Short mmCIF file of C-alpha atoms and ligand atoms in Angstrom, two decimals:
data_model
loop_
_atom_site.label_atom_id
_atom_site.label_comp_id
_atom_site.label_asym_id
_atom_site.label_seq_id
_atom_site.Cartn_x
_atom_site.Cartn_y
_atom_site.Cartn_z
CA MET A 1 -38.05 18.32 31.82
CA ALA A 2 -37.24 16.32 28.72
CA LYS A 3 -38.75 17.63 25.41
CA LEU A 4 -40.07 15.03 23.49
CA THR A 5 -41.14 15.28 19.62
CA HIS A 6 -42.33 12.40 17.53
CA ARG A 7 -40.14 12.65 14.40
CA PRO A 8 -40.49 9.28 12.57
CA ALA A 9 -39.59 10.62 9.36
CA LEU A 10 -36.18 11.47 10.50
CA LEU A 11 -35.28 7.67 11.36
CA GLU A 12 -36.92 7.10 7.73
CA ARG A 13 -33.91 8.89 6.28
CA LEU A 14 -31.50 5.90 7.03
CA PRO A 15 -31.28 3.42 4.27
CA ALA A 16 -34.47 1.18 4.29
CA ARG A 17 -32.83 -2.04 5.69
CA VAL A 18 -31.32 0.10 8.55
CA VAL A 19 -34.75 1.28 9.43
CA ARG A 20 -36.66 -2.10 9.27
CA LEU A 21 -33.85 -3.75 11.43
CA LEU A 22 -34.25 -0.29 14.01
CA ARG A 23 -38.24 -0.98 13.92
CA GLU A 24 -37.68 -4.98 14.59
CA ILE A 25 -35.28 -4.13 17.19
CA GLY A 26 -37.60 -1.78 18.85
CA ARG A 27 -40.51 -4.76 18.91
CA LEU A 28 -37.58 -6.93 20.51
CA GLY A 29 -37.46 -3.91 23.07
CA ASP A 30 -41.25 -4.37 23.83
CA GLU A 31 -41.07 -8.11 23.93
CA ARG A 32 -38.17 -7.68 26.15
CA GLY A 33 -39.93 -4.86 28.34
CA CYS A 34 -37.45 -2.21 27.93
CA ARG A 35 -36.89 1.27 26.44
CA VAL A 36 -34.55 1.01 23.34
CA TYR A 37 -33.03 4.48 21.82
CA VAL A 38 -30.58 5.48 19.02
CA VAL A 39 -28.30 7.93 20.54
CA GLY A 40 -25.59 10.39 20.19
CA GLY A 41 -24.01 11.14 16.86
CA VAL A 42 -26.42 9.09 14.65
CA VAL A 43 -29.19 11.55 15.69
CA ARG A 44 -27.16 14.54 15.47
CA ASP A 45 -25.93 13.50 11.98
CA LEU A 46 -29.86 13.15 11.10
CA LEU A 47 -30.61 16.07 12.24
CA LEU A 48 -28.27 17.88 10.37
CA GLY A 49 -28.94 16.05 7.31
CA HIS A 50 -25.75 13.98 7.38
CA ALA A 51 -25.47 10.36 6.16
CA THR A 52 -24.30 8.30 9.34
CA LEU A 53 -22.85 4.69 9.43
CA ASP A 54 -21.92 3.78 13.01
CA LEU A 55 -25.48 3.10 15.33
CA ASP A 56 -25.39 3.29 19.09
CA LEU A 57 -28.28 2.27 20.97
CA SER A 58 -28.95 2.64 24.54
CA VAL A 59 -30.93 0.38 26.49
CA GLU A 60 -33.09 1.40 29.68
CA GLY A 61 -32.70 -2.36 31.35
CA ASP A 62 -29.92 -4.91 30.82
CA GLY A 63 -28.14 -3.62 27.68
CA ILE A 64 -25.53 -6.84 27.63
CA ALA A 65 -28.25 -9.35 27.67
CA PHE A 66 -30.30 -7.21 24.87
CA ALA A 67 -27.25 -7.09 22.91
CA ARG A 68 -27.07 -10.82 22.85
CA ALA A 69 -30.73 -11.25 22.11
CA VAL A 70 -30.14 -9.25 18.78
CA ALA A 71 -26.88 -10.82 18.15
CA ASP A 72 -28.67 -14.33 18.43
CA ARG A 73 -31.63 -13.33 16.02
CA TYR A 74 -29.55 -11.56 13.33
CA ARG A 75 -26.33 -14.02 13.88
CA THR A 76 -24.06 -10.86 14.37
CA GLY A 77 -20.96 -10.93 15.61
CA LEU A 78 -20.37 -9.88 19.09
CA ALA A 79 -18.09 -8.19 21.41
CA VAL A 80 -18.95 -7.75 24.88
CA PHE A 81 -17.22 -5.04 27.30
CA GLU A 82 -18.66 -5.97 30.61
CA ARG A 83 -16.81 -3.31 32.52
CA PHE A 84 -18.33 -0.41 30.37
CA ALA A 85 -21.66 -2.14 29.92
CA THR A 86 -21.43 -2.23 26.31
CA ALA A 87 -21.32 -4.53 23.46
CA ARG A 88 -20.47 -4.17 19.70
CA LEU A 89 -22.20 -6.16 17.06
CA VAL A 90 -21.20 -6.68 13.44
CA PHE A 91 -24.06 -7.70 11.29
CA PRO A 92 -23.28 -10.07 8.29
CA ASP A 93 -23.43 -6.90 5.77
CA GLY A 94 -21.03 -5.14 8.03
CA LEU A 95 -22.98 -2.73 9.94
CA LYS A 96 -22.11 -1.98 13.04
CA MET A 97 -23.76 -1.28 16.10
CA ASP A 98 -22.89 -0.58 19.92
CA ILE A 99 -25.28 -1.46 22.50
CA ALA A 100 -25.44 -0.12 26.07
CA THR A 101 -26.85 -0.02 29.11
CA THR A 102 -28.21 3.51 29.67
CA ARG A 103 -26.06 4.42 33.03
CA ARG A 104 -24.72 7.10 35.05
CA GLU A 105 -20.86 8.01 35.31
CA SER A 106 -18.75 9.17 38.11
CA TYR A 107 -15.36 10.21 38.15
CA ALA A 108 -13.10 8.89 40.98
CA GLN A 109 -10.37 11.13 39.60
CA PRO A 110 -9.90 13.52 36.74
CA ALA A 111 -8.90 12.11 33.25
CA LEU A 112 -9.17 8.37 34.71
CA LEU A 113 -11.97 6.24 33.33
CA PRO A 114 -15.25 6.68 35.24
CA THR A 115 -17.22 4.21 37.06
CA VAL A 116 -20.51 3.00 35.67
CA GLU A 117 -24.02 2.60 37.19
CA SER A 118 -27.07 2.04 35.30
CA ALA A 119 -29.51 4.71 35.34
CA SER A 120 -32.47 6.24 33.25
CA ILE A 121 -32.01 7.79 29.81
CA GLU A 122 -31.91 11.34 30.91
CA GLU A 123 -28.83 10.34 33.24
CA ASP A 124 -27.48 8.27 30.29
CA LEU A 125 -27.87 12.01 28.11
CA TYR A 126 -26.18 14.02 30.99
CA ARG A 127 -22.95 12.04 30.85
CA ARG A 128 -22.32 13.18 27.23
CA ASP A 129 -19.73 15.33 25.94
CA PHE A 130 -21.83 17.90 24.18
CA THR A 131 -25.05 19.00 24.27
CA ILE A 132 -25.47 18.26 20.27
CA ASN A 133 -24.52 14.77 20.97
CA ALA A 134 -26.89 14.47 23.77
CA LEU A 135 -30.20 13.46 21.89
CA ALA A 136 -31.80 10.03 21.61
CA MET A 137 -34.71 8.67 19.69
CA GLN A 138 -36.98 5.80 21.17
CA LEU A 139 -37.20 2.88 18.86
CA ASN A 140 -39.97 1.01 20.45
CA PRO A 141 -43.32 0.70 18.41
CA GLY A 142 -45.63 3.53 18.87
CA GLN A 143 -42.86 5.85 19.85
CA PHE A 144 -40.61 5.13 17.12
CA GLY A 145 -38.52 8.08 15.92
CA ARG A 146 -39.45 10.25 19.26
CA LEU A 147 -36.81 12.51 19.63
CA LEU A 148 -35.64 12.78 23.50
CA ASP A 149 -34.00 16.41 23.87
CA VAL A 150 -33.42 17.18 27.31
CA TYR A 151 -30.36 19.80 27.11
CA GLY A 152 -31.08 21.88 24.13
CA GLY A 153 -29.32 20.03 21.52
CA ARG A 154 -31.15 20.82 18.92
CA ARG A 155 -31.19 24.53 19.84
CA ASP A 156 -27.61 24.26 19.63
CA LEU A 157 -27.22 22.50 16.79
CA ARG A 158 -29.32 25.44 15.13
CA ALA A 159 -27.15 27.84 16.36
CA ARG A 160 -24.19 25.67 15.17
CA THR A 161 -22.78 25.55 18.71
CA ILE A 162 -20.72 23.26 20.63
CA ARG A 163 -21.56 23.52 24.42
CA VAL A 164 -21.12 21.12 27.53
CA LEU A 165 -23.56 20.04 29.69
CA HIS A 166 -21.87 21.03 33.12
CA ALA A 167 -18.79 23.07 33.92
CA GLY A 168 -16.97 20.07 35.03
CA SER A 169 -17.05 18.05 31.94
CA PHE A 170 -13.57 18.93 30.41
CA GLN A 171 -11.78 17.88 33.76
CA ASP A 172 -14.12 14.73 33.96
CA ASP A 173 -12.58 13.62 30.77
CA PRO A 174 -10.00 15.98 29.04
CA THR A 175 -10.50 13.75 25.72
CA ARG A 176 -13.09 16.26 25.30
CA ILE A 177 -11.11 19.18 24.46
CA PHE A 178 -10.05 17.36 21.68
CA ARG A 179 -13.18 16.23 20.75
CA ALA A 180 -14.73 19.85 21.02
CA ILE A 181 -12.26 20.99 18.46
CA ARG A 182 -12.96 17.99 16.22
CA PHE A 183 -17.01 18.83 15.73
CA GLU A 184 -16.02 22.60 16.17
CA GLN A 185 -13.95 22.39 12.85
CA ARG A 186 -15.71 19.47 11.17
CA PHE A 187 -19.22 21.19 11.02
CA GLY A 188 -17.86 24.65 11.08
CA PHE A 189 -19.49 25.39 14.32
CA ARG A 190 -18.31 27.69 17.33
CA LEU A 191 -17.57 26.72 20.79
CA GLU A 192 -20.58 28.48 22.93
CA ARG A 193 -18.59 31.35 25.15
CA GLU A 194 -18.76 29.69 28.57
CA THR A 195 -17.69 26.55 26.78
CA LEU A 196 -14.61 28.11 24.93
CA ARG A 197 -13.69 29.21 28.76
CA LEU A 198 -13.92 26.13 30.32
CA LEU A 199 -11.77 24.55 27.59
CA ALA A 200 -9.14 27.29 27.79
CA GLN A 201 -9.16 26.64 31.51
CA ALA A 202 -8.68 22.93 31.23
CA ALA A 203 -6.29 23.24 28.47
CA ALA A 204 -3.94 25.86 30.53
CA THR A 205 -3.72 22.92 33.25
CA ASN A 206 -1.91 19.77 33.27
CA LEU A 207 -5.01 17.52 32.88
CA ILE A 208 -4.38 16.39 29.51
CA GLN A 209 -1.04 15.11 31.04
CA GLN A 210 -2.97 12.43 33.05
CA LEU A 211 -4.56 11.00 29.96
CA SER A 212 -2.62 7.52 28.80
CA GLY A 213 -0.86 7.41 25.63
CA PRO A 214 -3.47 5.41 23.88
CA ARG A 215 -6.36 7.31 24.99
CA LEU A 216 -4.40 10.70 23.69
CA GLN A 217 -2.92 8.89 20.66
CA ASN A 218 -6.68 8.11 19.81
CA GLU A 219 -7.81 11.65 20.06
CA ILE A 220 -4.93 13.27 18.17
CA LEU A 221 -5.35 10.60 15.43
CA LEU A 222 -8.94 11.35 15.11
CA LEU A 223 -8.47 14.76 14.70
CA PHE A 224 -6.11 14.51 12.10
CA ALA A 225 -8.11 11.91 10.15
CA GLU A 226 -10.91 14.59 9.65
CA GLN A 227 -11.34 16.05 6.48
CA ASP A 228 -9.78 19.28 6.78
CA PRO A 229 -7.50 19.03 9.88
CA VAL A 230 -5.36 22.07 8.88
CA ARG A 231 -7.53 24.55 10.73
CA ALA A 232 -7.86 21.97 13.86
CA ILE A 233 -3.99 22.36 14.29
CA ALA A 234 -3.96 26.08 14.08
CA ARG A 235 -6.79 25.85 16.82
CA LEU A 236 -4.60 23.22 18.83
CA ALA A 237 -1.66 25.70 18.47
CA GLN A 238 -4.04 28.83 19.74
CA LEU A 239 -5.01 26.80 22.82
CA ASN A 240 -1.23 25.90 23.47
CA LEU A 241 -2.15 22.24 23.12
CA PHE A 242 0.91 20.79 21.29
CA ARG A 243 2.65 21.26 24.69
CA PHE A 244 0.94 17.81 25.39
CA LEU A 245 2.98 15.96 22.72
CA HIS A 246 6.14 17.58 23.91
CA ARG A 247 6.69 20.80 25.88
CA ARG A 248 9.06 21.91 22.94
CA LEU A 249 6.92 21.35 20.38
CA SER A 250 5.49 24.82 18.92
CA TYR A 251 4.05 25.93 15.65
CA PRO A 252 6.27 28.46 13.94
CA THR A 253 5.41 29.59 10.38
CA SER A 254 8.00 27.25 8.67
CA VAL A 255 6.09 24.25 10.30
CA ARG A 256 2.64 25.71 9.62
CA ARG A 257 3.61 26.26 6.40
CA VAL A 258 4.46 22.46 5.88
CA VAL A 259 1.21 21.45 7.64
CA THR A 260 -0.90 23.89 5.41
CA ALA A 261 0.66 22.20 2.27
CA VAL A 262 -0.13 18.64 3.45
CA PRO A 263 -3.26 18.27 1.58
CA ARG A 264 -1.99 19.52 -1.55
CA ALA A 265 0.54 16.69 -1.18
CA PHE A 266 -2.18 14.30 -0.19
CA ALA A 267 -4.27 15.40 -3.47
CA TRP A 268 -1.32 14.73 -5.83
CA TRP A 269 -0.37 11.82 -4.33
CA ALA A 270 -3.58 10.26 -4.53
CA ARG A 271 -4.18 11.03 -8.12
CA ARG A 272 -0.70 9.61 -9.29
CA PHE A 273 -0.78 6.69 -7.06
CA PRO A 274 -4.33 5.68 -5.97
CA ASP A 275 -2.93 2.32 -4.92
CA ALA A 276 -0.49 3.52 -2.12
CA VAL A 277 -2.13 3.64 0.86
CA ILE A 278 -1.05 6.52 3.15
CA ASP A 279 -1.76 6.79 6.78
CA ARG A 280 -2.93 10.26 6.54
CA PRO A 281 -3.26 11.31 10.42
CA ILE A 282 0.29 10.03 10.73
CA VAL A 283 1.62 12.47 8.02
CA TYR A 284 0.11 15.39 10.03
CA VAL A 285 2.01 14.35 12.76
CA MET A 286 5.04 14.21 11.10
CA ALA A 287 4.48 17.47 9.38
CA LEU A 288 4.12 19.00 13.11
CA SER A 289 7.42 17.42 14.09
CA SER A 290 9.21 18.10 10.79
CA GLU A 291 11.46 20.48 12.60
CA SER A 292 12.26 18.77 15.74
CA SER A 293 15.26 16.82 16.75
CA PRO A 294 15.29 12.96 16.83
CA ALA A 295 15.24 13.20 20.40
CA VAL A 296 11.77 15.22 20.79
CA ILE A 297 10.37 12.78 18.05
CA ALA A 298 11.15 9.55 20.12
CA ALA A 299 9.51 11.19 23.27
CA ILE A 300 6.37 12.36 21.15
CA ILE A 301 6.70 8.32 19.82
CA LYS A 302 6.74 7.30 23.57
CA ARG A 303 3.88 9.94 25.01
CA LEU A 304 1.35 8.69 21.97
CA ALA A 305 2.45 5.09 22.85
CA CYS A 306 2.72 4.27 19.31
CA SER A 307 3.05 1.00 17.72
CA ARG A 308 6.13 -0.31 15.83
CA GLU A 309 4.86 0.60 12.46
CA GLN A 310 3.82 4.17 13.62
CA ALA A 311 7.41 4.67 15.47
CA THR A 312 8.99 3.71 12.09
CA LYS A 313 7.30 6.10 10.17
CA MET A 314 7.46 9.02 12.51
CA SER A 315 11.23 8.59 13.06
CA ALA A 316 11.75 8.87 9.25
CA GLY A 317 10.18 11.99 9.26
CA GLY A 318 12.37 14.52 11.17
CA LYS A 319 15.18 16.58 9.47
CA GLN A 320 16.46 14.20 7.47
CA VAL A 321 13.70 14.81 5.00
CA ASP A 322 15.22 18.13 4.55
CA ARG A 323 18.51 16.54 4.00
CA ILE A 324 17.17 14.37 1.00
CA LEU A 325 14.96 17.11 -0.25
CA LYS A 326 18.31 19.19 -0.52
CA ARG A 327 20.58 16.57 -2.28
CA LEU A 328 17.31 15.65 -4.84
CA THR A 329 16.33 19.27 -5.70
CA ASP A 330 19.75 21.45 -5.17
CA ARG A 331 21.92 19.58 -7.60
CA GLY A 332 21.96 18.91 -11.42
CA ALA A 333 19.78 15.88 -12.54
CA LEU A 334 20.18 12.73 -10.75
CA ARG A 335 20.16 9.28 -12.24
CA PRO A 336 17.11 7.51 -11.18
CA SER A 337 19.32 5.17 -9.27
CA GLN A 338 20.61 7.84 -7.44
CA VAL A 339 16.98 8.94 -6.63
CA TYR A 340 16.03 5.47 -6.03
CA ARG A 341 19.10 5.14 -3.36
CA LEU A 342 17.98 8.27 -1.50
CA LEU A 343 14.33 7.14 -1.36
CA ALA A 344 14.34 3.31 -0.96
CA ASP A 345 14.40 3.24 2.98
CA LEU A 346 11.69 5.97 3.14
CA PRO A 347 8.11 4.86 4.10
CA ASP A 348 5.42 6.60 1.72
CA GLU A 349 4.09 8.68 4.74
CA ALA A 350 7.94 10.28 4.48
CA LEU A 351 7.45 10.78 0.51
CA VAL A 352 4.26 12.58 1.05
CA LEU A 353 5.99 14.94 3.93
CA LEU A 354 8.84 15.59 1.20
CA LEU A 355 6.59 16.62 -1.36
CA ALA A 356 4.47 18.96 1.27
CA LYS A 357 7.90 20.34 2.35
CA GLN A 358 8.57 21.23 -1.45
CA VAL A 359 5.13 22.52 -1.98
CA SER A 360 5.62 24.88 0.99
CA ARG A 361 8.61 26.46 -0.60
CA GLN A 362 6.79 27.55 -3.49
CA GLN A 363 9.36 26.80 -5.85
CA GLY A 364 7.65 25.88 -9.18
CA THR A 365 10.62 24.21 -10.96
CA ARG A 366 11.99 22.43 -7.96
CA LEU A 367 8.38 21.11 -6.94
CA ASN A 368 7.94 19.63 -10.94
CA LEU A 369 11.24 18.15 -10.56
CA LEU A 370 10.60 16.52 -7.20
CA ARG A 371 7.45 15.21 -8.84
CA ARG A 372 9.10 13.64 -11.61
CA TYR A 373 11.91 12.02 -9.34
CA LEU A 374 8.91 10.65 -7.38
CA VAL A 375 6.93 9.01 -10.43
CA ALA A 376 9.99 7.59 -11.53
CA TYR A 377 10.73 6.00 -8.31
CA MET A 378 7.62 4.62 -7.61
CA THR A 379 7.71 2.90 -10.88
CA ASN A 380 11.52 1.92 -10.44
CA ARG A 381 10.89 0.30 -6.79
CA THR A 382 9.56 -2.79 -8.46
CA ILE A 383 12.31 -3.71 -10.69
CA LYS A 384 14.05 -6.59 -9.55
CA THR A 385 17.23 -8.09 -11.15
CA SER A 386 17.01 -11.16 -12.81
CA LEU A 387 20.13 -12.86 -11.24
CA MET A 388 20.37 -13.45 -7.67
CA GLY A 389 22.99 -14.65 -5.38
CA ARG A 390 22.79 -18.33 -6.26
CA ASP A 391 23.64 -17.24 -9.94
CA LEU A 392 26.62 -15.14 -8.85
CA GLN A 393 27.62 -18.80 -6.98
CA ALA A 394 27.17 -20.48 -10.15
CA MET A 395 29.12 -17.88 -11.95
CA GLY A 396 32.17 -18.73 -9.61
CA LEU A 397 31.80 -16.22 -7.09
CA LYS A 398 32.70 -17.21 -3.45
CA PRO A 399 29.41 -16.21 -1.07
CA GLY A 400 30.37 -12.92 1.22
CA PRO A 401 29.80 -9.46 1.35
CA GLN A 402 30.57 -8.69 -2.27
CA TYR A 403 27.41 -10.27 -3.36
CA LYS A 404 25.36 -7.56 -1.96
CA THR A 405 27.85 -4.71 -3.52
CA ILE A 406 27.40 -6.59 -6.80
CA LEU A 407 23.77 -7.06 -6.60
CA GLY A 408 23.38 -3.72 -5.52
CA LYS A 409 25.33 -2.28 -8.71
CA LEU A 410 23.33 -4.74 -10.73
CA LEU A 411 20.01 -3.47 -9.71
CA ASP A 412 21.26 0.34 -10.17
CA ALA A 413 22.42 -0.62 -13.79
CA ARG A 414 18.97 -2.28 -14.43
CA ILE A 415 17.09 0.93 -12.91
CA ASP A 416 19.25 3.40 -14.95
CA GLY A 417 18.62 1.20 -18.46
CA VAL A 418 22.28 0.26 -18.46
CA VAL A 419 21.31 -3.32 -18.73
CA THR A 420 17.63 -4.54 -19.66
CA SER A 421 18.38 -8.39 -19.87
CA GLU A 422 19.19 -11.20 -18.20
CA ALA A 423 22.00 -11.52 -20.59
CA GLU A 424 23.46 -8.09 -20.03
CA GLU A 425 23.45 -8.61 -16.27
CA ARG A 426 25.20 -11.68 -16.85
CA ALA A 427 28.03 -9.99 -19.05
CA PHE A 428 28.02 -6.80 -16.27
CA VAL A 429 28.20 -9.26 -13.63
CA GLN A 430 31.28 -10.91 -15.89
CA LYS A 431 32.60 -7.91 -16.20
CA ARG A 432 32.89 -6.80 -12.59
CA LEU A 433 33.93 -10.08 -11.62
CA GLY A 434 37.23 -9.22 -14.00
CA VAL A 435 37.83 -6.06 -12.39
CA LEU A 436 37.39 -7.91 -8.99
CA GLY A 437 40.32 -10.35 -9.98
CA ASP A 438 40.23 -14.05 -8.19
CA CYS A 439 37.36 -13.53 -5.70
P1 LIG B 1 -18.07 10.54 15.12
O1 LIG B 1 -19.36 11.11 13.85
O2 LIG B 1 -16.59 11.11 15.18
O3 LIG B 1 -18.29 9.15 15.24
P2 LIG B 1 -19.80 10.56 17.60
O4 LIG B 1 -20.77 11.66 17.87
O5 LIG B 1 -20.82 9.20 16.85
O6 LIG B 1 -19.10 10.97 16.20
P3 LIG B 1 -18.23 8.31 19.31
O7 LIG B 1 -17.06 8.68 19.66
O8 LIG B 1 -18.78 7.53 18.23
O9 LIG B 1 -19.02 10.13 18.65
O10 LIG B 1 -19.22 8.50 20.22
C1 LIG B 1 -20.65 8.29 19.98
C2 LIG B 1 -21.42 9.11 21.29
O11 LIG B 1 -20.80 8.77 22.95
C3 LIG B 1 -21.14 10.50 21.43
O12 LIG B 1 -22.06 11.05 20.17
C4 LIG B 1 -21.21 10.83 22.72
O13 LIG B 1 -22.93 11.18 22.86
C5 LIG B 1 -20.62 10.00 23.14
N1 LIG B 1 -19.21 10.15 23.70
C6 LIG B 1 -18.20 9.79 23.36
N2 LIG B 1 -17.03 10.05 23.71
C7 LIG B 1 -17.80 10.67 24.76
C8 LIG B 1 -16.64 11.55 26.03
N3 LIG B 1 -15.34 11.48 25.69
N4 LIG B 1 -17.35 11.94 26.78
C9 LIG B 1 -18.85 12.03 26.64
N5 LIG B 1 -19.70 11.55 25.83
C10 LIG B 1 -18.91 10.53 24.99
#
């Protein structure tokens, strides 16, 4: 039997403009003769006292028609996903809202997307992943803020517990394995005993293998985008889940140290280079695969159906990072141009990984040296030569491969401060032309 509690005050914790909007949407629900609810993470976060941004609404009735009515009234952007009976609205101020028809889902085959049929709000809540996410609050006038807690979501929030709604939950949708770990780590909750048993049981099968690349990638990257993914990664290792990225991917102490050092590397990087935006989740994937061979990394890229950009970053993260790190820190001082040449082909994510690797080695002096190199490199990489190919031509040099060599040497000289003006660049080139003889 549904537990109903009237808690309008809880919704009032949302920003005033959002509360006004939700009240208006509730009135629209009455006008159109349907019950409207906010559901899922919004309600959970309100009960936890956390700020929440995304709004998920469920409508007992035609959710898409309702979404169109809201979109018309507020002149929002609208994207409709007929197959899932959902629509996404983006309000002129940037607020995002998903509106769905309340429905039941049936899984013809484990791990594939379900078939959807409209149903009551109670059934809609039953199809959800965990009790803490199976909560709703009604928006219609007179019922505004009424909390619908059919499956003990509030009890589990108080007990700080993640619990599935039924025994087949992980089999129906193995992405819930990753979602469980995500919420467990984010909120510092525990997996309820039976839920942990079911999760471990599902994780021990090959169900996750049946997830498509984009769905697996989405879950992994969402997990690694959390505030502190290091414990989540340890949990994945404990449950032997890396094998779904690659059967040879494991979590030895050396890799664990690098992963654990990533947050410190991020913190230093963000302080020093606040404008150089890093794809943080990808850095964790790179750290995890930092001792893997290029073939294993290529297979992970394929399994996760990575974009070309993600693939380029991840491919730069293997053992070559160790080779570059060795050359940077094992010899005496390098010239700025030598540092530039070593780092110029690496994406910024690989630079952060380089730093994390050095942090994990706990060698203070070398870490300071590497930091100095990185600071110098980030400045030096914006340096350009004044002269270009056409200037070389005007100086009498025939176009050909030597242009690249000369301009490269010229850039090095600029970076090292050997030449500092266009006039000095010209003199530098003249001198080399003399050395090269008649080209
Ligand atoms: P977050 O705070 O990370 O956005 P959320 O709970 O809002 O968490 P969403 O992924 O936005 O999560 O999903 C919204 C709601 O949809 C969830 O609260 C949950 O009720 C339901 N949901 C999402 N994914 C699943 C799933 N794989 N299986 C069952 N229910 C799900």
